[in-house]
Short mmCIF file of C-alpha atoms in Angstrom, two decimals:
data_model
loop_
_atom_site.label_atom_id
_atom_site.label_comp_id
_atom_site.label_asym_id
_atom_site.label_seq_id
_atom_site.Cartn_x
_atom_site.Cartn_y
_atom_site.Cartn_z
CA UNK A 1332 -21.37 -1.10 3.17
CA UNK A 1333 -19.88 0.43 0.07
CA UNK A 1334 -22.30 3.26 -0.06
CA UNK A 1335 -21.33 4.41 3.56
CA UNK A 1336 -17.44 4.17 2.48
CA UNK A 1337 -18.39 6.54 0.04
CA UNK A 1338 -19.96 8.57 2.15
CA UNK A 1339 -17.03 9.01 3.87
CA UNK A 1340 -15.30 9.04 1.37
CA UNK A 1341 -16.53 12.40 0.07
CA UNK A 1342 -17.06 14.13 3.43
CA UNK A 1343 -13.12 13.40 3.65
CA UNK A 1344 -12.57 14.79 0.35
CA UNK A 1345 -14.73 17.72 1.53
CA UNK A 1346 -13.11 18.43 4.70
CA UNK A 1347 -9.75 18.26 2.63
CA UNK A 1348 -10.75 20.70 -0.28
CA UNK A 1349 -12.02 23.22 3.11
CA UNK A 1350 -8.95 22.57 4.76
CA UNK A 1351 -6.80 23.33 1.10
CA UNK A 1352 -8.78 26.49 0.78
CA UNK A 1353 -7.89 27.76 4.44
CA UNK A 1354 -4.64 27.53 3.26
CA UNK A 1355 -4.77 29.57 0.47
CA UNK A 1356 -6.89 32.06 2.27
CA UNK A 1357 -4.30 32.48 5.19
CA UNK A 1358 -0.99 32.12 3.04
CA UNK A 1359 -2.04 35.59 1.66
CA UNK A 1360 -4.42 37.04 3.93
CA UNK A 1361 -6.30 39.92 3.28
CA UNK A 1362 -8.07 41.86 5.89
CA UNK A 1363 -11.69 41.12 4.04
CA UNK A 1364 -11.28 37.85 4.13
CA UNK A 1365 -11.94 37.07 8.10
CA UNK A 1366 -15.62 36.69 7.35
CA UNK A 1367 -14.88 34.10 4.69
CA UNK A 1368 -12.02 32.40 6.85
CA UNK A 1369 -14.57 31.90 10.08
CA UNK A 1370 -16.88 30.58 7.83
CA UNK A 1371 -14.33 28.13 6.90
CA UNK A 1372 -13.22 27.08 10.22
CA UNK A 1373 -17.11 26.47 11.32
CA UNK A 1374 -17.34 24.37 7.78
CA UNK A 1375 -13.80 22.04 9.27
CA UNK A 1376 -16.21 21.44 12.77
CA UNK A 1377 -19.39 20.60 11.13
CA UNK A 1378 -17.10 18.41 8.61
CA UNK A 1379 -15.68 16.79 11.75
CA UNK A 1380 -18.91 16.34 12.77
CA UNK A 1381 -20.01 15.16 9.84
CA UNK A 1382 -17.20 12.31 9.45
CA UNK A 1383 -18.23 11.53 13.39
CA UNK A 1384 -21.34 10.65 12.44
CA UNK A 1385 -20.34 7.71 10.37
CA UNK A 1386 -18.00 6.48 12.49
CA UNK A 1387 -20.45 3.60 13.14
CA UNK A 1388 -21.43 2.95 9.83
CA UNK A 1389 -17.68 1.94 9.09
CA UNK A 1390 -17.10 0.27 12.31
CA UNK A 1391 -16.89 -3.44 10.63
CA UNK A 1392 -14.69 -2.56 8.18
CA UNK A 1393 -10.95 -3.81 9.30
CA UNK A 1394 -8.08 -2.71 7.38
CA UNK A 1395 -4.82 -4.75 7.77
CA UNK A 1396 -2.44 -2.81 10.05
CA UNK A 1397 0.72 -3.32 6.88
CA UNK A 1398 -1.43 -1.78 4.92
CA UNK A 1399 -0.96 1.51 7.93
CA UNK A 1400 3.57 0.85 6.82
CA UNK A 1401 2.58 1.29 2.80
CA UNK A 1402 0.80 4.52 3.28
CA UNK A 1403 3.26 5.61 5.56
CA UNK A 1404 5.78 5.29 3.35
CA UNK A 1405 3.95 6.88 0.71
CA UNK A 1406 3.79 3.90 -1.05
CA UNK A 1407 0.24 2.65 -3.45
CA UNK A 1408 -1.42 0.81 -0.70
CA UNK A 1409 -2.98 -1.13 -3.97
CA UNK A 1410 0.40 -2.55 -4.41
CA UNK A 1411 -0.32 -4.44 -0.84
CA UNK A 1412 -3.76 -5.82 -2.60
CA UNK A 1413 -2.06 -7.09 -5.49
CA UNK A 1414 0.76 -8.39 -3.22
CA UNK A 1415 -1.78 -10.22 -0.98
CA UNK A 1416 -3.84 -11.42 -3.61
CA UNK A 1417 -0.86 -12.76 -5.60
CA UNK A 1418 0.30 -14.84 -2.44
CA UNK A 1419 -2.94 -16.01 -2.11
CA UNK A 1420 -3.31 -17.39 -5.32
CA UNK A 1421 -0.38 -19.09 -5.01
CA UNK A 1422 -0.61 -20.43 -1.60
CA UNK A 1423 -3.99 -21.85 -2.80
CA UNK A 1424 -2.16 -23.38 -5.93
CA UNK A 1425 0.37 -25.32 -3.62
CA UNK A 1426 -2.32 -26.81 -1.22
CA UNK A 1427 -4.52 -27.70 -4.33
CA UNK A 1428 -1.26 -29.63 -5.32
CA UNK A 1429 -0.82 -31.22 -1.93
CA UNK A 1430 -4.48 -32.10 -1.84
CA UNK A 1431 -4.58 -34.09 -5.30
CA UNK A 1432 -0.89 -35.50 -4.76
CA UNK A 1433 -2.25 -37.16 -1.41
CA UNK A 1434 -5.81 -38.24 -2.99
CA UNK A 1435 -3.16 -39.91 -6.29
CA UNK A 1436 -1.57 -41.40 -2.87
CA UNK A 1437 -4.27 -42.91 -1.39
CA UNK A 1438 -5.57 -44.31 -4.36
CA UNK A 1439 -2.25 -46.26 -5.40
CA UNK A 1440 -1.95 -47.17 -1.67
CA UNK A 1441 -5.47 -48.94 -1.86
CA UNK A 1442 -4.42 -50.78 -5.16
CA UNK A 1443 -1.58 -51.64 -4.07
CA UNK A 1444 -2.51 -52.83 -0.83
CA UNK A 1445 -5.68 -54.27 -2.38
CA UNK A 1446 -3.24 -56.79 -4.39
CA UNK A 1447 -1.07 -57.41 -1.46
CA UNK A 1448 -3.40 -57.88 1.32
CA UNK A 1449 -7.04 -58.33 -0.37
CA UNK A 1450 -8.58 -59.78 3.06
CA UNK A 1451 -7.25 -57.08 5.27
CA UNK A 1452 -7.92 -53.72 3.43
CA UNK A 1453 -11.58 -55.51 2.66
CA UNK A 1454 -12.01 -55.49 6.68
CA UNK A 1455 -10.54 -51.89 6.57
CA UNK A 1456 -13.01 -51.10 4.08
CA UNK A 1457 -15.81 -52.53 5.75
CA UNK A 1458 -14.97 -50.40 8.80
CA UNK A 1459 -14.44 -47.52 6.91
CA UNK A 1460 -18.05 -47.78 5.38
CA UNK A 1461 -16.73 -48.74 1.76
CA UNK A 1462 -13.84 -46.28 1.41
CA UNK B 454 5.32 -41.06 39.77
CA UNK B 455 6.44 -39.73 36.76
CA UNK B 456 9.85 -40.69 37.91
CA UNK B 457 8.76 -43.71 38.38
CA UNK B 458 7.72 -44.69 35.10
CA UNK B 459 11.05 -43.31 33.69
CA UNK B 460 13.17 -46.00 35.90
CA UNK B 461 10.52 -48.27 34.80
CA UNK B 462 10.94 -47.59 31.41
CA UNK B 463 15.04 -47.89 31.92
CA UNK B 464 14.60 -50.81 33.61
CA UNK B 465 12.93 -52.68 30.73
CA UNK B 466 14.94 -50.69 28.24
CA UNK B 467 16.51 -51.79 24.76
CA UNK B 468 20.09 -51.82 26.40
CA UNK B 469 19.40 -53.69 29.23
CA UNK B 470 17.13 -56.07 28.04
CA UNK B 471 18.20 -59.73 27.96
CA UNK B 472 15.61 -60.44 25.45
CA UNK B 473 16.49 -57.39 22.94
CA UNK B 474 14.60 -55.04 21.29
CA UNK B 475 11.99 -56.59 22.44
CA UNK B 476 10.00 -54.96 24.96
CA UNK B 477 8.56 -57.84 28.26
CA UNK B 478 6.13 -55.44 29.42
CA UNK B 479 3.63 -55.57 26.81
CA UNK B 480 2.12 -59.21 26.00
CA UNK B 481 2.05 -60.13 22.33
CA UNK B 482 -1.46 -60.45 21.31
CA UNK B 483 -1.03 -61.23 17.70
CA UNK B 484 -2.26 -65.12 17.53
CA UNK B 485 -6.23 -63.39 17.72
CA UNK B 486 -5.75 -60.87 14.98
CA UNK B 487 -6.33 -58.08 16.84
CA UNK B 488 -3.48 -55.62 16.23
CA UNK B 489 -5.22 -52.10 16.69
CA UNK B 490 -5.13 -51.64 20.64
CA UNK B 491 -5.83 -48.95 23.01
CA UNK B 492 -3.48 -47.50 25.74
CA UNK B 493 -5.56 -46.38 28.87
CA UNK B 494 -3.28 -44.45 30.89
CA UNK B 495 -5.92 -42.37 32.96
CA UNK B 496 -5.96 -44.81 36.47
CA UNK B 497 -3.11 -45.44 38.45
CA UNK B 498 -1.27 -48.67 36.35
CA UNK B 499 -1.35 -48.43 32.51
CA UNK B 500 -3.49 -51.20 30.96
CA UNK B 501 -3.79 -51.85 27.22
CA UNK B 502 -7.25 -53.14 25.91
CA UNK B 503 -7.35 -54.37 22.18
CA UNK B 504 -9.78 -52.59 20.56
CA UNK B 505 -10.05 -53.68 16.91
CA UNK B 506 -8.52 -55.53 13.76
CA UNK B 507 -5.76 -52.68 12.58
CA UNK B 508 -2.87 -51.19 14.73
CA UNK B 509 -3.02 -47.40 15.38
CA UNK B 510 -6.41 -46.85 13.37
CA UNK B 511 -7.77 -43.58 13.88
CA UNK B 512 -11.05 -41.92 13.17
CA UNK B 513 -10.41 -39.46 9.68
CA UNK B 514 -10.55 -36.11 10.28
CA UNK B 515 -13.94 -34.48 9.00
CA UNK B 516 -14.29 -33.34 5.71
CA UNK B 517 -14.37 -29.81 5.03
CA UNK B 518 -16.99 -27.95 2.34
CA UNK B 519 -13.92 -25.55 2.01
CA UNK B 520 -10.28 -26.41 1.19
CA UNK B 521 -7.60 -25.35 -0.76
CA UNK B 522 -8.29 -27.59 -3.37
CA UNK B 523 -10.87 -25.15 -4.56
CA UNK B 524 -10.40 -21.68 -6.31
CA UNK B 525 -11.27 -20.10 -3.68
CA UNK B 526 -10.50 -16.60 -5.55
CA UNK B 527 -13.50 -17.94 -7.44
CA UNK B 528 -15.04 -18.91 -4.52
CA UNK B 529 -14.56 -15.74 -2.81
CA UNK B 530 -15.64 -13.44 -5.62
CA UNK B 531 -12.34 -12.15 -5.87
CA UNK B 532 -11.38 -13.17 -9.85
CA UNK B 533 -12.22 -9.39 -10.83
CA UNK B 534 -9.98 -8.05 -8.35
CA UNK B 535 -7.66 -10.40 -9.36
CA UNK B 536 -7.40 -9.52 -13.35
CA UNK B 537 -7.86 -5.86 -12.39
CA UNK B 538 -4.53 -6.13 -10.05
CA UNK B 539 -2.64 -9.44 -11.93
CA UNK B 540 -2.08 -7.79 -15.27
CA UNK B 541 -1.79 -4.07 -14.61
CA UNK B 542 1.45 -2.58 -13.17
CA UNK B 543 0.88 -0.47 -10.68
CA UNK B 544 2.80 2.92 -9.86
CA UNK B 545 4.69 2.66 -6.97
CA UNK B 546 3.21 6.51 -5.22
CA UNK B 547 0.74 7.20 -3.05
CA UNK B 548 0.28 10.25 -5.18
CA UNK B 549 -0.42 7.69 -8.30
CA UNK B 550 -3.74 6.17 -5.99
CA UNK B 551 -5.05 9.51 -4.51
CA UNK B 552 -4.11 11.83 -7.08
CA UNK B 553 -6.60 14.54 -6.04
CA UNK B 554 -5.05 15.30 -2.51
CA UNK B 555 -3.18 18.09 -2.56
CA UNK B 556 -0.10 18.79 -0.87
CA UNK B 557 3.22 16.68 -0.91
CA UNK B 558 2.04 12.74 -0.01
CA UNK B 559 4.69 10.38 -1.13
CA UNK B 560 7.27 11.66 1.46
CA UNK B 561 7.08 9.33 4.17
CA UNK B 562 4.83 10.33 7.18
CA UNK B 563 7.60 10.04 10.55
CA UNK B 564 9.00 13.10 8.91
CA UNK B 565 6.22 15.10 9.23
CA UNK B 566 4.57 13.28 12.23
CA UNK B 567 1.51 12.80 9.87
CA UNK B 568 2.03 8.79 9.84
CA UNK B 569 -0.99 6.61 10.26
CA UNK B 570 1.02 4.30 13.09
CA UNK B 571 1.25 7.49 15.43
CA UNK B 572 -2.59 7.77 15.31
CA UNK B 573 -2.75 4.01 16.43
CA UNK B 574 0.32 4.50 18.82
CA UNK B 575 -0.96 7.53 20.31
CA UNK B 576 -4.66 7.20 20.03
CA UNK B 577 -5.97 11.01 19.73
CA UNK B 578 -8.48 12.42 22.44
CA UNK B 579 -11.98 10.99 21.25
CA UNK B 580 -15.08 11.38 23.37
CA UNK B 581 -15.94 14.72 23.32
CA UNK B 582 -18.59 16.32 21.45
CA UNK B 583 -17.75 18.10 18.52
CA UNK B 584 -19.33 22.06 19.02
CA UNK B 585 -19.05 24.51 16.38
CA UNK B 586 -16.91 27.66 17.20
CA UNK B 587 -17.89 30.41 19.51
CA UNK B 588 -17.29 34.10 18.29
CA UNK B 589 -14.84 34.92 21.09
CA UNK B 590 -13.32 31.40 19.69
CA UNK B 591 -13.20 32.80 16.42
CA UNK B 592 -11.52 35.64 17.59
CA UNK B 593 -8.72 33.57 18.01
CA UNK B 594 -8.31 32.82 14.29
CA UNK B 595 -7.94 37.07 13.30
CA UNK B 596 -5.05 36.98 11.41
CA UNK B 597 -2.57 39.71 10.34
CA UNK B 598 -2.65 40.61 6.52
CA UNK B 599 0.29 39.42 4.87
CA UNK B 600 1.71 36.60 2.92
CA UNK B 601 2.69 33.29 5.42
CA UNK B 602 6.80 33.52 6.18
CA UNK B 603 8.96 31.59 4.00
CA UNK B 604 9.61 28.49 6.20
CA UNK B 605 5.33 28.11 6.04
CA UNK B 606 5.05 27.80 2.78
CA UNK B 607 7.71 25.70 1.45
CA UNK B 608 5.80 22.80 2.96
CA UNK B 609 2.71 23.62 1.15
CA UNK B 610 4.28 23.33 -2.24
CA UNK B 611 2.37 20.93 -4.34
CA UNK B 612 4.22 19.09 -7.00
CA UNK B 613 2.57 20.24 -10.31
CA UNK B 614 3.30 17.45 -13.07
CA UNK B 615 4.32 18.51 -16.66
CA UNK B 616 0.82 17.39 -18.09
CA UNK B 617 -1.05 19.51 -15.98
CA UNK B 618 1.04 22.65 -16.53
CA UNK B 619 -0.10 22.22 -20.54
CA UNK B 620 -3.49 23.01 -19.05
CA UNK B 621 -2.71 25.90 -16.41
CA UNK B 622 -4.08 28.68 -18.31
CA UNK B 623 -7.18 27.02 -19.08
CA UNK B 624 -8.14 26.33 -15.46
CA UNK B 625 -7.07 30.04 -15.07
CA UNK B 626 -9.37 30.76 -16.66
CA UNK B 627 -12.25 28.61 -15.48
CA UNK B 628 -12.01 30.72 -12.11
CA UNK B 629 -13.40 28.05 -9.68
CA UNK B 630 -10.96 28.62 -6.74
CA UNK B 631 -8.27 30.68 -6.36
CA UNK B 632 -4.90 28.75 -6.66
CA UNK B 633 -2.17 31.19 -5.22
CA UNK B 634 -0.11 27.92 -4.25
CA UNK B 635 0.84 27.57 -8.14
CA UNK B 636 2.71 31.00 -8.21
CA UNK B 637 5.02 29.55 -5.14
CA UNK B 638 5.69 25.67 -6.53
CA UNK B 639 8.53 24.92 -8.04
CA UNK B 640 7.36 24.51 -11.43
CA UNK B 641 6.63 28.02 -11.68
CA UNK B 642 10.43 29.19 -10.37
CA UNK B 643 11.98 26.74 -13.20
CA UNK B 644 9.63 28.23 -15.81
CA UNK B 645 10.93 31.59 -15.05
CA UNK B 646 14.07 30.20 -14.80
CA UNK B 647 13.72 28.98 -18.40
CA UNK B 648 12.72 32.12 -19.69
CA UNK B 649 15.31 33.80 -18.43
CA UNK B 650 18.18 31.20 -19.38
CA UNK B 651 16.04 31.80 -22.64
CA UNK B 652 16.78 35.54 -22.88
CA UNK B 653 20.64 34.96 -21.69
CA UNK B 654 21.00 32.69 -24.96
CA UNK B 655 19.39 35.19 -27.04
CA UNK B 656 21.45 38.26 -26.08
CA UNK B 657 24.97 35.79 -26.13
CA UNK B 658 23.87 34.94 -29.71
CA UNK B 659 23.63 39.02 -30.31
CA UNK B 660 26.67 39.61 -28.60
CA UNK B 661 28.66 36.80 -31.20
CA UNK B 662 26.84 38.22 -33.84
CA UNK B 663 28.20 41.87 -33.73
CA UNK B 664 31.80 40.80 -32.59
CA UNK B 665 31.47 38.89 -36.01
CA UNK B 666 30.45 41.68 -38.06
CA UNK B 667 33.26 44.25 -36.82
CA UNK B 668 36.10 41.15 -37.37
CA UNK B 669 34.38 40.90 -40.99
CA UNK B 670 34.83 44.96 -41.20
CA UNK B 671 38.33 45.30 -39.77
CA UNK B 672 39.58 42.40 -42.42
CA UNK B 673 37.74 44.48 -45.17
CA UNK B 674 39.45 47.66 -43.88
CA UNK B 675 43.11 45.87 -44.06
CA UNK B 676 41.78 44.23 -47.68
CA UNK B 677 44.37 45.49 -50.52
CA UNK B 678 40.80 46.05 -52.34
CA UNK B 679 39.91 48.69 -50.23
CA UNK B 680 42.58 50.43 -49.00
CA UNK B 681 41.03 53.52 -49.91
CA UNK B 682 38.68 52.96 -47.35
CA UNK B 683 35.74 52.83 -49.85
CA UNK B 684 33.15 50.14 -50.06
CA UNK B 685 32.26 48.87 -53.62
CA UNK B 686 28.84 51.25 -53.30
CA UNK B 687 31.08 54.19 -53.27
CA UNK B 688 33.12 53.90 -55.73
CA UNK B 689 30.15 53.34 -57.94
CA UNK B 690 28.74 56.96 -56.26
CA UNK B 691 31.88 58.70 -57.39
#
């Protein structure tokens, strides 16, 4: 996977840099320069072509539409990573917390309920298969 | 019928009850120990069947391999994207993360209709197969000689920063492509600009200078010393 992101990768980067030099060719054109200009112009179709042809090879990748709003704003669409990853983390930290302040639950429940009703939670442990 | 349960349920309500809170419909079942019980209510009449030792007892849900009581950035592989995004600060421009596209990239894209969102609003004409360009196609791209007009080539301005200027002449001199666009950015206007705010200073400073020098004379000509109108180097002549 990451080798055909680079590979399309640079043919962008290639079909930019022909594209760039269009420009500078035709925002000072000189009458020799048609030759090198329709050679240009066949280089942005077979670099069309080019980024066509690994269309498929990209076609699992799935980039989160926000990610679309950050570039469009001309914003570092890394700053979305580190934004997602940073939530992430922290969601994870909070549910960790949940998770070991129910388990501390449950175990004081048990021992408490253990001292207080010692014949019923030994039937409830029975059916729970020695919880 | 479900109106019918509802008057039931009125009829044998807390309010109206003789007996209380207490609700006559179901039968206490307590005196056998069995105080988990199952409500069937899939045939026509309700029925409750006891079912076990504990009241309300319920299966646990299955245990998960994966919950959020692991790290799942370890889990994940994700740590070394982690430090690498945690601890660095990040500029906030597009520019900053593609830094070798030309042109201008941090405006934002509605104002130029080059937004990523119109591409998935208006999905461009795919399909057809890509051919490269006939000559009487090509035809179409002869061009006049001539610089672009004015209104062309602002937009094609590229922002040069100050670092890169320190190296200009050196990738002048490398050759590699031919970078007209540099004579038309900004940069190079202010750098003229400079240089000729530069040369404005210098002739002001020349200007002061020699209005100093004939003050200094005048007061030397009205000087009781010199009223002869002979400087110290004459006198010593005569």
């Amino acid at each position: 996977m990451a080798s055909s992101l680079e590979n399309l990768e640079t043919q962008l980067e290639m079909f930019i840099e022909n594209v760039r030099q269009i420009h500078i060719i035709v925002s000072d054109f000189q009458p020799q320069s048609q030759n090198v200009l329709n050679q240009k112009l066949q280089a942005l179709v077979h670099g069309l072509q080019e980024v066509d042809k690994l269309k498929s090879q990209v076609k699992d990748v799935h980039v989160p539409l926000e990610v679309f709003d950050y570039i469009d704003q001309g914003r570092n669409p890394q700053l979305y990573t580190k934004d997602c990853i940073e939530k992430a983390l922290s969601k994870n930290e909070q549910v960790k917390g949940k998770i070991d302040a129910y388990r501390k639950f449950k175990a004081n429940m048990l021992l408490e309920l253990s001292r207080t009703f010692p014949n019923e939670l030994n039937k409830y442990r029975a059916l729970r298969g020695g919880e | 019928m479900m109106g019918d349960q509802f008057r039931k349920v009125e009829q044998y309500s807390p309010k109206s009850s003789p007996r209380g809170a207490r609700s006559p419909v179901v039968s206490r079942q307590d005196s056998s120990g069995t105080l988990k019980t199952t409500i069937l209510l899939s045939g026509k009449n309700p029925s409750i069947v006891p079912s076990g030792p504990f009241y309300l007892m319920k299966e646990p849900p299955g245990e998960s391999e994966l919950t959020g009581a692991k790290n799942l950035m370890v889990y994940y592989d994700l740590e070394h994207s982690y430090t690498k995004f945690s601890g660095k600060k990040l500029k906030e421009q597009l520019s900053s993360f593609l830094p070798t596209l030309p042109g201008v990239i941090d405006s934002p894209g509605q104002q130029d209709n080059s937004s990523l969102r119109s591409v998935i609003d208006k999905p461009p004409i795919v399909g057809k197969e890509l051919l490269p360009l006939t000559s009487i196609q090509l035809d179409g791209f002869r061009l006049h000689p001539g610089p672009l007009p004015e209104q062309y080539r602002y937009t094609s301005t590229i922002p040069i920063k100050k670092h890169k200027n320190k190296h200009k002449k050196h990738k002048h001199k490398e050759g590699g492509t031919p970078n007209q666009e540099t004579a038309v950015t900004d940069t190079g206007i202010d750098t003229h600009e400079k240089k000729h705010k530069k040369q404005k200073r210098h002739d002001e400073d020349k200007e002061r200078k020699k209005r100093k020098k004939e003050k200094k004379r005048k007061k030397q000509k009205h000087s009781p010393e010199h009223s002869g109108g002979l400087t110290p180097s004459q006198h010593s002549n005569l």
